[in-house]
Coordinates of N, CA and C in Angstrom, one line a residue:
X1 N 164.3 312.1 340.3 CA 164.4 313.3 339.3 C 165.8 313.3 338.7
X2 N 165.9 313.4 337.5 CA 167.2 313.4 336.8 C 167.6 314.8 336.6
X3 N 168.9 315.0 336.7 CA 169.5 316.3 336.5 C 170.0 316.5 335.1
X4 N 169.7 317.6 334.5 CA 170.2 317.8 333.1 C 171.7 318.1 333.1
X5 N 172.1 319.0 334.1 CA 173.5 319.4 334.2 C 173.8 319.5 335.7
X6 N 174.8 318.7 336.1 CA 175.1 318.6 337.6 C 175.6 320.0 338.1
X7 N 176.1 320.8 337.2 CA 176.7 322.1 337.7 C 175.6 323.1 337.9
X8 N 174.5 323.0 337.3 CA 173.4 323.9 337.5 C 172.3 323.4 338.4
X9 N 171.5 324.3 339.0 CA 170.5 323.8 339.9 C 169.4 323.1 339.1
X10 N 168.8 322.1 339.6 CA 167.7 321.4 339.0 C 166.5 322.2 339.0
X11 N 165.7 322.1 338.0 CA 164.4 322.8 337.9 C 163.4 322.0 337.2
X12 N 162.1 322.2 337.5 CA 161.1 321.5 336.8 C 160.1 322.6 336.2
X13 N 159.8 322.4 335.0 CA 158.9 323.3 334.3 C 158.0 322.5 333.4
X14 N 157.1 323.2 332.7 CA 156.2 322.5 331.8 C 156.8 321.6 330.8
X15 N 158.1 321.9 330.4 CA 158.7 321.2 329.4 C 159.1 319.7 329.8
X16 N 159.0 319.5 331.1 CA 159.4 318.1 331.6 C 158.2 317.2 331.8
X17 N 157.0 317.7 331.5 CA 155.8 316.9 331.7 C 155.0 316.8 330.4
X18 N 154.2 315.7 330.2 CA 153.4 315.5 329.0 C 152.0 316.2 329.3
X19 N 151.3 316.4 328.2 CA 149.9 317.0 328.4 C 149.0 316.1 329.3
X20 N 149.2 314.8 329.3 CA 148.3 314.0 330.2 C 148.6 314.2 331.7
X21 N 149.7 314.8 332.0 CA 150.1 315.1 333.4 C 149.3 316.3 334.0
X22 N 148.5 316.9 333.2 CA 147.7 318.1 333.7 C 146.3 317.8 333.8
X23 N 145.6 318.5 334.7 CA 144.1 318.3 334.9 C 143.5 319.2 333.8
X24 N 142.3 318.8 333.3 CA 141.5 319.7 332.5 C 140.6 320.5 333.4
X25 N 140.8 321.8 333.3 CA 140.0 322.7 334.2 C 139.2 323.6 333.3
X26 N 138.0 324.1 333.8 CA 137.2 325.0 333.0 C 137.8 326.4 333.0
X27 N 138.6 326.7 334.0 CA 139.2 328.1 334.0 C 140.6 328.0 333.4
X28 N 141.3 329.2 333.4 CA 142.6 329.3 332.8 C 143.7 328.7 333.7
X29 N 143.4 328.3 334.9 CA 144.4 327.7 335.8 C 144.9 326.4 335.3
X30 N 146.2 326.2 335.3 CA 146.8 324.9 334.9 C 147.2 324.2 336.1
X31 N 146.7 323.0 336.3 CA 147.0 322.2 337.5 C 147.7 320.9 337.1
X32 N 148.8 320.6 337.8 CA 149.6 319.5 337.6 C 149.1 318.3 338.5
X33 N 149.0 317.1 337.9 CA 148.6 316.0 338.7 C 149.7 315.6 339.8
X34 N 149.2 315.1 340.9 CA 150.2 314.8 342.0 C 151.0 313.6 341.6
X35 N 150.5 312.7 340.8 CA 151.3 311.5 340.4 C 152.1 311.7 339.1
X36 N 152.2 313.0 338.6 CA 152.9 313.3 337.4 C 154.4 313.0 337.6
X37 N 155.0 312.4 336.6 CA 156.5 312.0 336.6 C 157.1 312.8 335.5
X38 N 158.2 313.5 335.9 CA 158.9 314.3 334.8 C 159.6 313.3 333.8
X39 N 159.6 313.7 332.6 CA 160.3 312.8 331.6 C 161.3 313.6 330.9
X40 N 162.5 313.0 330.6 CA 163.6 313.6 329.9 C 164.0 312.6 328.8
X41 N 164.4 313.2 327.6 CA 164.9 312.4 326.6 C 166.4 312.6 326.5
X42 N 167.1 311.6 326.1 CA 168.6 311.6 326.1 C 169.1 312.7 325.1
X43 N 169.9 313.6 325.6 CA 170.5 314.7 324.8 C 169.5 315.7 324.2
X44 N 168.2 315.6 324.6 CA 167.2 316.6 324.1 C 166.1 316.6 325.1
X45 N 165.4 317.6 325.1 CA 164.2 317.7 326.0 C 163.1 318.4 325.2
X46 N 161.8 318.1 325.5 CA 160.7 318.7 324.9 C 160.3 319.9 325.6
X47 N 160.3 321.0 324.9 CA 159.9 322.3 325.5 C 158.5 322.6 325.1
X48 N 157.7 322.7 326.2 CA 156.2 322.9 326.0 C 155.9 324.3 326.4
X49 N 155.1 324.9 325.6 CA 154.6 326.3 325.9 C 153.1 326.1 326.0
X50 N 152.6 326.3 327.2 CA 151.1 326.1 327.5 C 150.5 327.5 327.5
X51 N 149.6 327.8 326.6 CA 148.9 329.1 326.6 C 147.5 328.9 327.2
X52 N 146.8 330.0 327.3 CA 145.5 330.0 328.0 C 144.4 329.2 327.3
X53 N 144.6 328.8 326.0 CA 143.6 328.0 325.3 C 143.8 326.5 325.5
X54 N 144.7 326.1 326.4 CA 145.0 324.8 326.7 C 145.7 324.0 325.6
X55 N 146.2 324.7 324.6 CA 146.9 324.0 323.5 C 148.4 323.9 323.9
X56 N 149.0 322.8 323.5 CA 150.4 322.6 323.9 C 151.2 322.6 322.6
X57 N 152.2 323.5 322.5 CA 153.1 323.5 321.4 C 154.5 322.9 321.8
X58 N 155.0 322.0 321.0 CA 156.2 321.4 321.4 C 157.3 321.6 320.3
X59 N 158.5 321.7 320.7 CA 159.7 321.8 319.8 C 160.9 321.1 320.5
X60 N 161.7 320.6 319.7 CA 162.9 319.9 320.2 C 164.0 320.9 320.4
X61 N 164.7 320.8 321.5 CA 165.8 321.6 321.9 C 167.0 320.7 322.2
X62 N 168.1 320.9 321.6 CA 169.3 320.1 321.9 C 170.1 320.7 323.0
X63 N 170.5 319.9 324.0 CA 171.3 320.3 325.1 C 172.7 320.0 324.9
X64 N 173.6 321.0 324.9 CA 175.0 320.7 324.7 C 175.7 320.8 326.0
X65 N 176.5 319.8 326.2 CA 177.4 319.7 327.4 C 178.8 320.1 327.0
X66 N 179.2 321.4 327.3 CA 180.5 321.8 327.0 C 181.2 322.3 328.3
X67 N 182.5 321.9 328.4 CA 183.2 322.4 329.6 C 183.4 323.9 329.6
X68 N 183.1 324.5 330.7 CA 183.2 326.0 330.8 C 184.4 326.3 331.7
X69 N 185.3 327.1 331.1 CA 186.5 327.6 331.9 C 186.1 328.9 332.6
X70 N 185.7 328.9 333.8 CA 185.1 330.0 334.5 C 186.2 331.1 334.9
X71 N 187.4 330.6 335.0 CA 188.5 331.5 335.4 C 189.4 332.0 334.3
X72 N 189.0 331.9 333.1 CA 189.8 332.3 332.0 C 190.1 333.8 331.9
X73 N 189.2 334.6 332.3 CA 189.3 336.1 332.2 C 190.0 336.7 333.4
X74 N 190.3 336.0 334.4 CA 190.9 336.6 335.6 C 192.4 336.7 335.4
X75 N 192.9 338.0 335.7 CA 194.3 338.2 335.5 C 194.9 338.5 336.9
X76 N 196.0 337.9 337.2 CA 196.6 338.1 338.5 C 197.7 339.1 338.4
X77 N 197.8 340.1 339.3 CA 198.8 341.1 339.2 C 199.8 340.9 340.3
X78 N 201.0 341.3 340.1 CA 202.0 341.2 341.1 C 201.8 342.2 342.2
X79 N 202.0 341.8 343.5 CA 201.7 342.7 344.6 C 202.8 343.8 344.6
X80 N 202.3 345.0 345.0 CA 203.2 346.1 345.1 C 203.9 346.1 346.5
X81 N 205.2 346.0 346.5 CA 205.9 346.0 347.8 C 206.9 347.2 347.8
X82 N 206.8 347.9 348.9 CA 207.7 349.0 349.1 C 209.1 348.5 349.6
X83 N 210.1 348.6 348.8 CA 211.4 348.1 349.1 C 212.1 348.9 350.3
X84 N 211.6 350.2 350.5 CA 212.2 351.0 351.5 C 211.6 350.8 352.9
X85 N 210.6 350.0 353.0 CA 210.0 349.8 354.3 C 210.8 348.7 355.0
X86 N 211.0 348.9 356.3 CA 211.8 348.0 357.1 C 211.0 346.7 357.3
X87 N 209.7 346.7 357.4 CA 208.9 345.5 357.6 C 207.9 345.4 356.5
X88 N 207.7 344.2 355.9 CA 206.7 344.0 354.9 C 206.3 342.6 354.9
X89 N 205.2 342.3 354.2 CA 204.7 340.9 354.2 C 205.4 340.2 353.0
X90 N 206.0 339.1 353.3 CA 206.6 338.3 352.2 C 205.5 337.5 351.6
X91 N 205.2 337.7 350.4 CA 204.1 337.1 349.7 C 204.3 335.6 349.4
X92 N 205.6 335.2 349.4 CA 205.8 333.8 349.1 C 205.6 332.9 350.3
X93 N 205.8 333.5 351.5 CA 205.7 332.7 352.7 C 204.6 333.2 353.6
X94 N 204.0 334.3 353.3 CA 202.9 335.0 354.1 C 203.3 335.3 355.5
X95 N 204.6 335.6 355.7 CA 205.1 335.9 357.0 C 205.8 337.3 357.0
X96 N 205.8 338.0 358.1 CA 206.5 339.2 358.1 C 208.0 339.0 358.0
X97 N 208.6 339.8 357.2 CA 210.1 339.7 357.0 C 210.7 341.0 357.4
X98 N 211.8 340.9 358.2 CA 212.5 342.1 358.6 C 213.8 342.2 357.9
X99 N 213.9 343.4 357.3 CA 215.2 343.7 356.6 C 216.1 344.4 357.5
X100 N 217.4 344.3 357.3 CA 218.4 345.0 358.2 C 218.2 346.5 358.0
X101 N 218.3 347.2 359.1 CA 218.2 348.6 359.1 C 219.5 349.2 359.6
X102 N 220.0 350.1 358.8 CA 221.3 350.8 359.1 C 221.1 351.9 360.1
X103 N 221.7 351.9 361.2 CA 221.6 352.9 362.2 C 222.8 353.8 362.1
X104 N 222.6 355.1 361.8 CA 223.7 356.0 361.6 C 223.9 356.8 363.0
X105 N 225.2 356.8 363.4 CA 225.5 357.5 364.6 C 226.4 358.7 364.2
X106 N 226.0 359.8 364.8 CA 226.7 361.1 364.5 C 227.5 361.5 365.7
X107 N 228.7 362.0 365.6 CA 229.5 362.5 366.7 C 228.8 363.6 367.4
X108 N 228.9 363.7 368.7 CA 228.3 364.8 369.5 C 229.3 365.9 369.6
X109 N 228.9 367.1 369.1 CA 229.7 368.3 369.1 C 229.5 369.1 370.4
X110 N 228.3 369.0 370.9 CA 227.9 369.8 372.1 C 227.9 368.9 373.3
X111 N 229.0 369.0 374.2 CA 229.1 368.2 375.4 C 228.4 368.8 376.6
X112 N 227.7 369.9 376.4 CA 227.0 370.5 377.5 C 225.8 369.7 377.9
X113 N 225.3 368.8 377.0 CA 224.2 368.0 377.4 C 224.5 366.9 378.3
X114 N 225.8 366.6 378.5 CA 226.2 365.5 379.3 C 226.2 365.9 380.8
X115 N 225.6 365.2 381.6 CA 225.5 365.5 383.0 C 226.8 365.1 383.7
X116 N 227.5 366.1 384.2 CA 228.9 365.8 384.8 C 228.7 365.2 386.2
X117 N 227.5 365.3 386.8 CA 227.3 364.7 388.1 C 227.1 363.2 388.0
X118 N 226.7 362.8 386.9 CA 226.4 361.3 386.7 C 227.7 360.6 386.6
X119 N 228.0 359.5 387.4 CA 229.2 358.8 387.3 C 229.5 358.2 385.9
X120 N 228.4 357.8 385.3 CA 228.5 357.0 384.0 C 228.9 358.0 382.9
X121 N 228.2 359.1 382.8 CA 228.4 360.1 381.7 C 229.6 361.0 382.0
X122 N 230.0 361.1 383.2 CA 231.1 362.0 383.6 C 232.4 361.5 383.1
X123 N 232.6 360.2 382.9 CA 233.9 359.7 382.4 C 234.0 360.0 380.9
X124 N 232.9 360.2 380.3 CA 233.0 360.6 378.8 C 233.1 362.0 378.6
X125 N 233.0 362.8 379.6 CA 233.0 364.3 379.4 C 234.5 364.8 379.3
X126 N 234.8 365.4 378.2 CA 236.2 365.9 378.1 C 236.6 366.9 379.1
X127 N 235.6 367.7 379.7 CA 236.0 368.7 380.7 C 236.4 368.1 382.0
X128 N 235.9 366.9 382.3 CA 236.3 366.3 383.6 C 237.5 365.4 383.4
X129 N 237.9 365.1 382.2 CA 239.1 364.4 381.9 C 239.1 363.0 382.1

């Protein structure tokens, strides 16, 4: 079986067979012979329309093979990255990137929170000297 276009699924319909490939039946059923071989002409195919009166109408149809650019309408947008976030995904390497975070330390005004019984904190307590 020959393919008309390799990108599309192959199909068989009445246009691929000649009238002699069908059985003559007294009813309106159309039966295809088991030994029927599909036929294709180069750059054109015969389109057959079989009606209930068993008459076959044929017309030539030209098949055009044109390249299709399927991705022409797709627009890529830049990713939105929050610059204030300490961690974010680096889109160029697909890895997490850590930015330096500034830690602000404020002086303690209230030394009552320091435990004077603790040997470590007691040496920092101005009341114990």
